[in-house]
Backbone as JSON, one array per atom type, in Angstrom:
{
  "sequence": "FFFFSSRRRHTRSSLVSWARRCVQETGINAEYMGFSKPQERMPKKRRNNGRSRTNGGGSRPSQCTNCQRCVGKDKAVKRYQVRNMVDASAKKDIQDVSVYEEYTLPKFYMKTLYCVSCAIHSKVVRVRNQDVRKIRFTTKKRATVEEKEQQIKQARKKLQKQKDDAEAKVKANEAAQKEQAAAPVAEAPKAAPVEQPAVPVAKAQINIKATIIT",
  "N": [[-127.66, 19.73, 2.02], [-125.9, 21.66, 1.42], [-123.09, 21.51, -0.87], [-120.25, 22.85, -1.83], [-118.24, 23.33, -5.6], [-115.68, 22.1, -5.78], [-111.91, 20.74, -6.04], [-111.39, 20.11, -4.12], [-111.8, 17.73, -1.45], [-114.93, 17.01, -0.68], [-115.73, 16.73, 2.42], [-113.97, 18.99, 3.3], [-115.21, 20.48, 1.72], [-117.39, 21.77, 2.27], [-119.53, 23.39, 4.07], [-120.11, 23.1, 6.65], [-117.02, 23.1, 7.43], [-116.12, 25.03, 5.72], [-117.22, 27.16, 7.5], [-116.09, 26.48, 10.17], [-113.15, 26.32, 8.84], [-113.15, 29.58, 8.33], [-113.71, 30.99, 11.07], [-111.25, 29.48, 12.19], [-109.67, 31.12, 11.12], [-109.9, 33.86, 11.01], [-109.44, 34.37, 13.7], [-112.22, 33.9, 15.49], [-113.67, 33.82, 19.25], [-114.03, 30.93, 19.5], [-115.67, 28.53, 20.77], [-117.33, 30.17, 21.55], [-118.61, 30.2, 19.27], [-119.3, 27.18, 17.9], [-117.34, 26.04, 17.55], [-114.66, 23.39, 18.4], [-111.21, 24.59, 19.44], [-108.59, 25.65, 16.89], [-105.75, 23.48, 16.53], [-102.33, 23.37, 17.55], [-99.8, 23.57, 15.4], [-97.84, 20.93, 14.2], [-94.59, 19.98, 14.04], [-92.0, 21.48, 12.29], [-90.12, 19.43, 10.16], [-87.86, 19.29, 7.82], [-87.0, 22.37, 6.6], [-87.85, 23.01, 3.54], [-89.57, 21.28, 3.53], [-88.41, 18.66, 2.56], [-87.67, 18.95, 0.12], [-87.24, 20.01, -3.45], [-88.21, 22.32, -5.02], [-88.74, 25.02, -5.84], [-90.53, 27.38, -5.67], [-91.8, 26.89, -7.87], [-94.11, 25.77, -8.22], [-95.85, 22.28, -8.51], [-93.87, 19.15, -9.57], [-92.44, 16.65, -12.11], [-93.7, 14.0, -12.28], [-91.17, 10.52, -10.79], [-90.07, 7.9, -11.32], [-89.51, 5.3, -9.23], [-86.26, 3.57, -9.28], [-85.92, 1.2, -8.08], [-88.19, 0.07, -6.76], [-90.4, 1.27, -8.49], [-91.99, 3.49, -7.91], [-93.83, 6.37, -8.05], [-92.76, 9.27, -7.52], [-91.49, 12.22, -7.03], [-90.4, 14.03, -8.5], [-87.68, 16.62, -7.85], [-87.69, 15.23, -4.63], [-86.57, 13.02, -5.29], [-83.78, 10.65, -4.5], [-81.49, 10.66, -6.54], [-78.99, 9.78, -8.12], [-75.68, 9.09, -9.79], [-74.29, 6.82, -11.53], [-70.87, 5.22, -12.24], [-69.69, 2.6, -13.89], [-67.38, -0.14, -14.72], [-67.88, -1.99, -17.84], [-67.13, -4.96, -17.45], [-65.4, -7.32, -15.41], [-62.82, -6.79, -13.05], [-60.45, -8.7, -13.68], [-61.62, -10.33, -15.53], [-60.52, -8.11, -17.54], [-57.52, -7.9, -17.83], [-57.61, -10.05, -19.0], [-59.22, -10.02, -21.84], [-57.76, -7.87, -22.8], [-54.88, -8.64, -23.36], [-55.98, -10.87, -25.04], [-56.36, -9.3, -27.2], [-56.62, -7.07, -30.16], [-56.07, -4.93, -30.44], [-52.94, -2.14, -29.13], [-53.63, -0.57, -27.19], [-56.45, -0.3, -25.83], [-59.27, 1.43, -24.62], [-61.55, -0.05, -22.12], [-65.17, 0.87, -22.37], [-67.27, 1.97, -20.68], [-70.59, 2.2, -18.06], [-73.02, 4.13, -18.17], [-74.81, 5.52, -15.68], [-77.47, 6.99, -14.37], [-79.39, 6.85, -11.59], [-82.66, 6.93, -10.1], [-84.19, 7.17, -6.67], [-86.87, 6.45, -4.24], [-87.08, 7.42, -0.43], [-87.78, 5.59, 0.17], [-86.74, 3.12, -0.47], [-84.23, 4.53, -1.08], [-82.83, 4.78, 1.99], [-83.25, 2.09, 2.54], [-81.33, 0.61, 1.12], [-79.28, 1.55, 1.81], [-78.26, 3.38, 0.42], [-78.94, 6.27, 1.74], [-79.01, 7.46, 5.14], [-80.33, 7.93, 7.92], [-80.03, 11.03, 9.78], [-78.02, 13.02, 12.34], [-80.54, 15.29, 14.01], [-78.08, 17.49, 14.54], [-76.04, 17.18, 11.84], [-77.84, 16.74, 10.58], [-77.65, 19.65, 8.67], [-75.38, 19.4, 6.97], [-74.34, 18.54, 3.6], [-73.89, 16.79, 0.94], [-72.73, 17.63, -2.16], [-70.85, 17.61, -3.66], [-69.84, 16.48, -6.89], [-68.64, 13.67, -6.99], [-69.19, 10.72, -5.07], [-69.42, 10.07, -1.61], [-68.79, 7.22, 0.23], [-70.22, 5.22, 2.83], [-68.95, 4.7, 4.96], [-67.02, 7.59, 4.9], [-68.89, 9.5, 4.92], [-69.44, 8.99, 7.76], [-67.05, 9.61, 8.8], [-66.74, 11.79, 8.08], [-68.63, 13.44, 9.96], [-68.34, 12.65, 12.12], [-66.03, 14.55, 12.68], [-67.18, 17.09, 11.62], [-68.09, 17.08, 14.17], [-66.28, 16.9, 16.47], [-65.44, 19.48, 15.53], [-67.11, 21.17, 16.11], [-67.17, 21.14, 18.94], [-64.87, 21.43, 19.54], [-65.2, 24.13, 19.54], [-66.53, 25.26, 20.66], [-64.97, 24.87, 23.59], [-63.34, 26.75, 22.84], [-64.41, 28.85, 23.31], [-65.75, 28.73, 25.42], [-63.31, 28.43, 27.07], [-62.29, 31.11, 26.6], [-64.03, 33.16, 27.15], [-63.58, 32.4, 30.17], [-61.62, 33.26, 30.81], [-61.15, 35.69, 30.2], [-63.26, 36.23, 32.17], [-61.81, 36.32, 34.2], [-59.06, 37.21, 33.63], [-60.39, 40.18, 33.83], [-61.38, 40.0, 37.04], [-59.06, 40.03, 38.5], [-57.87, 42.35, 37.25], [-59.73, 44.0, 38.83], [-59.34, 43.7, 41.69], [-56.86, 44.47, 42.44], [-53.87, 47.12, 43.42], [-54.33, 51.19, 42.87], [-52.67, 51.99, 40.39], [-49.53, 54.75, 40.75], [-48.85, 57.29, 38.35], [-46.33, 57.68, 36.53], [-43.78, 60.0, 37.52], [-42.2, 62.77, 35.54], [-39.03, 62.85, 34.31], [-36.83, 65.83, 34.76], [-36.04, 67.91, 31.66], [-33.04, 68.38, 31.37], [-31.69, 72.07, 30.07], [-29.6, 72.45, 27.04], [-26.05, 73.54, 27.84], [-25.21, 77.01, 27.71], [-22.25, 78.52, 25.71], [-19.15, 80.64, 27.59], [-17.95, 82.89, 26.47], [-20.01, 83.24, 24.14], [-22.17, 84.04, 25.31], [-21.07, 86.81, 26.79], [-20.89, 88.16, 24.82], [-22.92, 88.54, 23.9], [-24.41, 89.7, 25.73], [-23.32, 92.38, 25.16], [-23.8, 93.28, 22.98], [-26.19, 93.77, 23.16], [-26.15, 95.7, 24.83], [-24.75, 97.92, 23.17], [-26.87, 98.35, 21.37]],
  "CA": [[-127.17, 19.76, 2.66], [-125.24, 22.52, 0.24], [-121.85, 22.18, -1.35], [-118.81, 23.84, -2.98], [-118.14, 22.96, -6.1], [-114.15, 22.47, -6.17], [-111.49, 20.08, -6.61], [-110.54, 19.33, -3.05], [-112.58, 16.78, -0.44], [-116.84, 17.61, -0.28], [-115.69, 17.34, 3.79], [-113.85, 20.45, 3.23], [-115.84, 22.15, 0.79], [-118.86, 21.2, 3.1], [-120.7, 24.99, 4.86], [-119.3, 23.5, 7.85], [-115.8, 22.91, 7.55], [-115.82, 26.43, 5.51], [-116.94, 27.69, 9.02], [-114.49, 26.17, 10.96], [-111.91, 27.42, 8.31], [-113.12, 30.64, 8.64], [-113.66, 31.08, 12.57], [-109.76, 29.93, 12.58], [-108.59, 32.53, 10.04], [-110.34, 35.27, 12.1], [-109.68, 34.35, 15.01], [-113.19, 34.55, 16.13], [-113.66, 32.84, 20.49], [-114.6, 28.99, 18.75], [-115.92, 28.57, 21.98], [-119.01, 30.84, 21.58], [-119.32, 29.7, 17.29], [-119.56, 26.14, 18.5], [-116.51, 24.58, 17.44], [-113.71, 23.68, 18.76], [-110.81, 25.2, 19.24], [-107.45, 24.86, 15.97], [-105.2, 22.76, 16.99], [-101.65, 23.96, 17.32], [-98.86, 23.02, 13.99], [-96.3, 19.97, 14.08], [-93.33, 20.71, 14.63], [-91.79, 21.18, 11.04], [-88.72, 19.03, 10.21], [-86.92, 20.16, 7.54], [-87.04, 24.42, 5.62], [-88.19, 22.23, 2.38], [-90.45, 19.28, 3.48], [-87.87, 17.42, 2.42], [-88.73, 19.15, -1.27], [-86.4, 21.04, -3.91], [-89.45, 22.9, -5.45], [-88.07, 26.53, -5.29], [-91.57, 28.09, -6.07], [-91.8, 26.51, -9.18], [-95.48, 24.51, -8.07], [-95.68, 21.04, -8.4], [-92.3, 18.42, -10.16], [-92.92, 15.69, -12.78], [-93.53, 12.23, -11.33], [-90.6, 9.76, -11.78], [-90.49, 5.98, -11.07], [-88.23, 4.14, -8.88], [-85.19, 2.79, -9.62], [-86.08, -0.14, -7.46], [-89.62, -0.32, -6.34], [-91.33, 1.84, -9.55], [-92.81, 4.34, -7.79], [-94.13, 7.32, -8.35], [-91.87, 9.86, -6.59], [-91.71, 13.54, -7.78], [-88.06, 14.02, -9.45], [-87.27, 17.04, -7.07], [-87.68, 14.4, -3.88], [-86.46, 11.64, -5.38], [-82.22, 10.87, -4.21], [-80.77, 10.78, -7.67], [-77.4, 9.27, -7.54], [-74.44, 9.18, -11.27], [-72.93, 5.49, -11.76], [-70.02, 4.71, -13.52], [-69.39, 1.28, -13.85], [-67.3, -1.13, -15.97], [-68.31, -3.29, -18.55], [-66.46, -6.26, -17.4], [-64.93, -7.17, -14.1], [-60.98, -6.29, -13.52], [-59.74, -10.32, -13.07], [-62.25, -10.58, -17.07], [-60.22, -7.31, -18.18], [-56.67, -8.11, -18.32], [-57.9, -11.37, -20.28], [-59.41, -9.14, -22.77], [-56.58, -6.95, -23.08], [-53.98, -10.04, -23.77], [-55.81, -11.4, -26.92], [-56.81, -7.81, -27.52], [-55.31, -6.89, -31.69], [-55.52, -3.15, -30.46], [-51.91, -2.69, -28.04], [-54.12, 0.47, -26.02], [-58.11, -0.18, -25.97], [-60.11, 1.8, -23.29], [-62.74, -0.25, -22.69], [-65.97, 1.1, -22.18], [-68.51, 1.87, -19.14], [-71.96, 2.06, -17.57], [-73.24, 5.57, -17.41], [-76.14, 5.02, -15.35], [-78.24, 8.0, -12.97], [-80.72, 6.24, -10.66], [-83.18, 7.61, -9.04], [-84.65, 5.88, -5.43], [-87.78, 7.27, -3.69], [-87.06, 7.7, 0.21], [-88.13, 4.42, 1.45], [-85.17, 2.67, -0.9], [-82.6, 4.59, -0.56], [-82.79, 4.1, 3.37], [-83.16, 0.11, 2.56], [-80.27, 0.37, 0.34], [-78.34, 2.37, 2.86], [-77.63, 5.13, -0.21], [-78.45, 7.61, 2.33], [-79.27, 7.57, 6.14], [-81.04, 8.85, 9.12], [-78.91, 12.11, 10.15], [-78.82, 13.21, 13.68], [-80.35, 16.89, 14.07], [-76.78, 18.55, 14.23], [-75.78, 16.19, 11.01], [-78.27, 17.04, 8.93], [-77.68, 20.16, 7.81], [-74.65, 19.13, 6.14], [-74.54, 18.65, 2.25], [-73.19, 16.51, -0.22], [-73.31, 18.11, -2.93], [-70.09, 17.35, -5.17], [-69.96, 15.12, -7.49], [-67.96, 12.65, -6.37], [-70.37, 10.58, -3.75], [-68.34, 9.83, -0.4], [-68.49, 6.11, 0.83], [-70.57, 5.46, 3.75], [-67.08, 5.24, 6.34], [-66.16, 8.71, 4.5], [-69.6, 9.81, 5.33], [-69.28, 9.6, 9.32], [-65.77, 10.11, 9.06], [-66.73, 13.41, 8.02], [-69.7, 13.96, 10.65], [-67.32, 13.11, 13.15], [-64.95, 15.98, 12.26], [-67.63, 17.79, 11.89], [-68.77, 17.4, 15.75], [-65.14, 17.49, 16.88], [-64.72, 20.62, 15.16], [-68.18, 21.87, 16.7], [-67.17, 20.94, 20.4], [-63.72, 22.69, 19.7], [-65.25, 26.11, 18.82], [-67.43, 25.52, 21.9], [-64.41, 25.14, 24.23], [-62.4, 27.48, 23.07], [-65.17, 30.09, 23.32], [-65.68, 28.67, 26.92], [-61.88, 29.4, 27.39], [-61.9, 32.64, 26.29], [-65.14, 33.85, 28.34], [-63.38, 32.11, 31.43], [-60.0, 34.1, 30.36], [-61.86, 37.03, 30.0], [-63.3, 37.14, 33.13], [-60.46, 35.67, 35.34], [-58.13, 39.01, 33.7], [-61.27, 41.41, 34.54], [-61.37, 39.73, 38.58], [-57.8, 40.38, 38.81], [-57.91, 43.6, 36.96], [-60.42, 44.59, 39.79], [-59.09, 43.33, 42.82], [-55.2, 45.13, 42.47], [-54.44, 48.64, 43.6], [-54.22, 51.84, 41.2], [-50.75, 52.03, 40.24], [-49.31, 55.86, 40.29], [-48.2, 57.61, 36.78], [-44.71, 57.77, 37.4], [-43.35, 61.0, 37.09], [-41.6, 62.69, 33.7], [-37.3, 63.21, 34.74], [-37.03, 66.86, 33.89], [-35.61, 67.76, 30.7], [-31.84, 69.23, 31.09], [-31.24, 72.8, 29.07], [-27.78, 73.28, 26.85], [-25.65, 75.28, 28.82], [-24.51, 78.36, 27.07], [-20.99, 78.86, 26.56], [-19.45, 82.12, 28.23], [-17.9, 84.01, 24.96], [-21.01, 83.54, 23.29], [-23.08, 84.92, 26.36], [-20.01, 87.96, 27.08], [-21.46, 88.7, 23.58], [-24.78, 89.27, 23.28], [-25.06, 91.29, 26.49], [-22.21, 93.37, 23.83], [-24.58, 93.59, 21.43], [-27.93, 94.45, 23.57], [-26.08, 97.49, 25.17], [-24.51, 98.87, 22.11], [-28.53, 98.3, 21.17]],
  "C": [[-126.14, 20.44, 1.45], [-123.91, 21.64, 0.45], [-121.18, 22.71, -2.39], [-118.81, 23.35, -3.59], [-116.58, 23.4, -6.25], [-113.85, 21.0, -6.01], [-111.35, 19.15, -5.25], [-111.66, 18.25, -2.5], [-114.52, 17.62, -0.4], [-116.64, 18.19, 1.18], [-115.26, 18.83, 3.84], [-114.19, 21.55, 2.5], [-117.65, 22.12, 1.55], [-118.72, 23.08, 3.56], [-119.19, 24.64, 6.52], [-117.76, 23.68, 8.35], [-115.15, 24.36, 7.08], [-115.99, 27.32, 7.12], [-115.83, 28.34, 9.94], [-113.27, 27.07, 10.27], [-111.78, 29.06, 8.75], [-112.76, 31.67, 10.46], [-111.61, 30.65, 12.84], [-108.59, 30.93, 11.58], [-108.26, 33.65, 10.92], [-109.75, 35.38, 13.28], [-110.95, 34.06, 16.36], [-113.54, 33.96, 17.73], [-114.6, 31.65, 19.12], [-115.65, 28.92, 19.31], [-117.58, 28.89, 21.67], [-119.3, 30.81, 20.31], [-119.94, 28.03, 17.51], [-118.53, 24.82, 18.04], [-114.88, 24.57, 18.03], [-112.2, 24.73, 18.91], [-109.29, 25.03, 18.45], [-106.72, 24.35, 17.52], [-103.61, 23.46, 16.6], [-100.7, 23.46, 16.12], [-98.07, 22.47, 14.61], [-95.79, 20.77, 13.82], [-92.87, 20.69, 13.22], [-90.03, 20.77, 11.0], [-87.91, 19.66, 9.89], [-87.98, 21.15, 6.53], [-87.84, 23.87, 4.57], [-89.42, 21.64, 2.22], [-89.93, 18.47, 2.42], [-87.54, 17.34, 0.25], [-87.84, 19.87, -2.12], [-87.52, 21.88, -5.58], [-88.43, 24.41, -6.3], [-89.1, 27.35, -6.0], [-92.34, 28.01, -7.57], [-93.25, 25.27, -9.05], [-94.96, 23.1, -8.55], [-94.22, 20.36, -9.37], [-93.71, 17.55, -10.98], [-92.99, 14.88, -12.12], [-92.84, 11.78, -12.15], [-91.01, 8.56, -11.24], [-89.26, 6.27, -10.27], [-87.94, 3.52, -9.21], [-85.8, 1.2, -9.61], [-87.4, -0.92, -7.17], [-90.33, -0.28, -7.37], [-91.64, 2.62, -9.0], [-93.15, 5.06, -7.33], [-93.57, 8.13, -7.23], [-91.68, 11.3, -7.38], [-89.94, 13.91, -7.58], [-87.02, 14.96, -8.44], [-87.23, 16.75, -5.23], [-86.65, 12.98, -4.19], [-84.55, 11.7, -5.27], [-81.92, 9.93, -5.53], [-79.02, 10.44, -7.16], [-77.05, 8.69, -9.5], [-73.78, 7.87, -10.94], [-72.44, 5.38, -12.51], [-69.68, 3.19, -13.34], [-68.77, 0.53, -15.07], [-67.85, -2.15, -16.75], [-67.78, -4.57, -18.24], [-65.65, -6.56, -15.87], [-63.59, -6.8, -14.16], [-60.08, -7.71, -13.71], [-60.56, -10.59, -15.05], [-61.73, -9.03, -18.27], [-59.35, -7.28, -18.54], [-56.53, -9.53, -18.96], [-57.96, -10.74, -21.74], [-58.42, -8.4, -23.34], [-55.35, -7.95, -23.55], [-54.9, -10.62, -25.07], [-56.57, -10.07, -27.3], [-56.34, -8.08, -28.95], [-55.01, -4.97, -31.4], [-54.21, -3.16, -29.16], [-53.27, -1.83, -26.97], [-55.66, 0.77, -26.96], [-58.83, -0.18, -25.04], [-61.22, 0.95, -23.11], [-64.3, 0.35, -21.99], [-66.8, 0.56, -21.47], [-69.71, 2.3, -19.47], [-71.84, 3.51, -17.42], [-74.88, 5.42, -17.37], [-76.96, 6.69, -14.4], [-79.03, 7.02, -13.05], [-81.54, 7.2, -9.91], [-84.53, 6.88, -8.14], [-86.0, 7.09, -4.78], [-86.86, 6.66, -2.21], [-86.89, 6.72, 0.92], [-86.85, 3.59, 1.27], [-83.67, 3.26, -0.92], [-82.03, 4.81, 0.61], [-82.34, 2.64, 3.45], [-81.93, -0.24, 2.17], [-79.12, 0.8, 0.7], [-77.78, 3.21, 1.87], [-77.72, 6.11, 0.46], [-79.01, 7.01, 3.91], [-79.21, 8.58, 6.88], [-79.92, 9.54, 10.35], [-79.48, 11.68, 12.0], [-79.18, 14.81, 13.38], [-79.14, 17.96, 13.67], [-76.03, 18.27, 13.57], [-76.46, 16.6, 10.33], [-78.42, 17.86, 7.95], [-76.35, 20.19, 6.49], [-74.68, 18.31, 4.73], [-73.84, 18.01, 1.96], [-73.37, 16.78, -1.15], [-72.14, 18.09, -3.89], [-70.44, 16.43, -6.11], [-69.4, 13.79, -7.24], [-68.69, 12.27, -5.08], [-69.16, 9.91, -2.6], [-69.07, 8.55, -0.27], [-69.92, 6.37, 2.22], [-70.09, 5.55, 5.27], [-67.17, 6.64, 6.34], [-67.68, 9.26, 5.35], [-70.03, 10.59, 7.03], [-67.95, 9.88, 9.68], [-65.72, 11.87, 9.22], [-67.69, 14.46, 9.35], [-68.76, 14.23, 12.12], [-66.54, 14.62, 13.36], [-65.42, 16.87, 12.53], [-67.92, 18.24, 13.82], [-67.37, 17.69, 16.76], [-65.16, 18.87, 16.85], [-66.06, 21.78, 15.84], [-67.86, 22.04, 18.32], [-66.36, 21.87, 20.44], [-64.33, 24.05, 20.02], [-66.12, 26.0, 20.27], [-66.16, 25.18, 23.38], [-63.77, 26.07, 24.49], [-63.13, 28.66, 23.19], [-65.65, 30.18, 24.8], [-64.64, 29.32, 27.61], [-62.14, 30.94, 27.83], [-63.13, 33.19, 27.26], [-64.59, 33.75, 30.49], [-62.34, 32.79, 31.29], [-60.4, 35.54, 30.9], [-62.01, 37.6, 31.05], [-62.41, 37.42, 34.43], [-59.24, 37.51, 35.34], [-59.43, 40.3, 34.4], [-61.06, 41.59, 36.6], [-60.14, 40.58, 38.81], [-57.32, 41.92, 38.89], [-58.56, 45.15, 38.48], [-59.54, 44.83, 41.74], [-56.87, 44.06, 42.88], [-55.26, 46.45, 42.08], [-53.86, 49.26, 42.68], [-53.09, 52.66, 41.44], [-50.24, 53.55, 40.23], [-48.83, 56.11, 39.28], [-47.16, 57.84, 37.28], [-44.35, 59.09, 37.0], [-42.16, 61.39, 35.98], [-40.13, 63.54, 34.86], [-37.71, 64.71, 33.53], [-35.92, 67.4, 32.97], [-34.73, 68.75, 30.75], [-31.48, 70.45, 29.81], [-29.27, 72.63, 29.13], [-27.58, 74.12, 27.88], [-24.64, 75.4, 27.13], [-23.21, 78.39, 26.97], [-20.45, 80.67, 27.14], [-19.56, 82.88, 27.05], [-19.03, 83.99, 24.34], [-21.48, 84.44, 24.22], [-22.4, 86.45, 26.5], [-20.53, 89.16, 25.43], [-22.27, 89.33, 23.08], [-24.89, 90.1, 24.47], [-23.75, 92.54, 25.82], [-23.23, 93.97, 23.25], [-26.02, 93.72, 21.94], [-27.2, 95.46, 24.63], [-25.31, 98.13, 24.35], [-26.06, 98.69, 21.86], [-28.79, 99.39, 21.68]]
}
């Protein structure tokens, strides 16, 4: 049995699988050729498949901070954390004992990368419904879980309000059209006659004399 030299699996590079791919691509009658019909594609959950490659090919792998799993840099859930080096209770004691009156304690600046499993398990991100999945949080200051839930509720209320307003507007237009069709056609009001100003008698006599002389 002859195999093509390919980087794929040998089952995909065999003559049978190659012929099956040709049948699927060309659309020839599969039953006549002896192959089963091509299966329908599965539904796609996300347009970018959960990655942000932006037509740049593969991205270099990075390790998860929690479980050390290799995950693509564009697929990993990235969070930038800023923490104090000491607790709030110890901070006051250090300021009392410190020689410097105004001294700001340094902070930890950490960029953590999580795989999708660890991010969901540690509740960094959550599974969301289809209508709320498109809401993105792109700001530097990340919202807490409670704030995110509040934003989701507000977004749902806004969408529901827009739907209700649109339905009410459609119903109002239909009612106005029905009333307009049922009402009798009113005749247009007649225009009032325009009164011409009266010419004085003296001026009228002068005009008559002028015409006789001419």
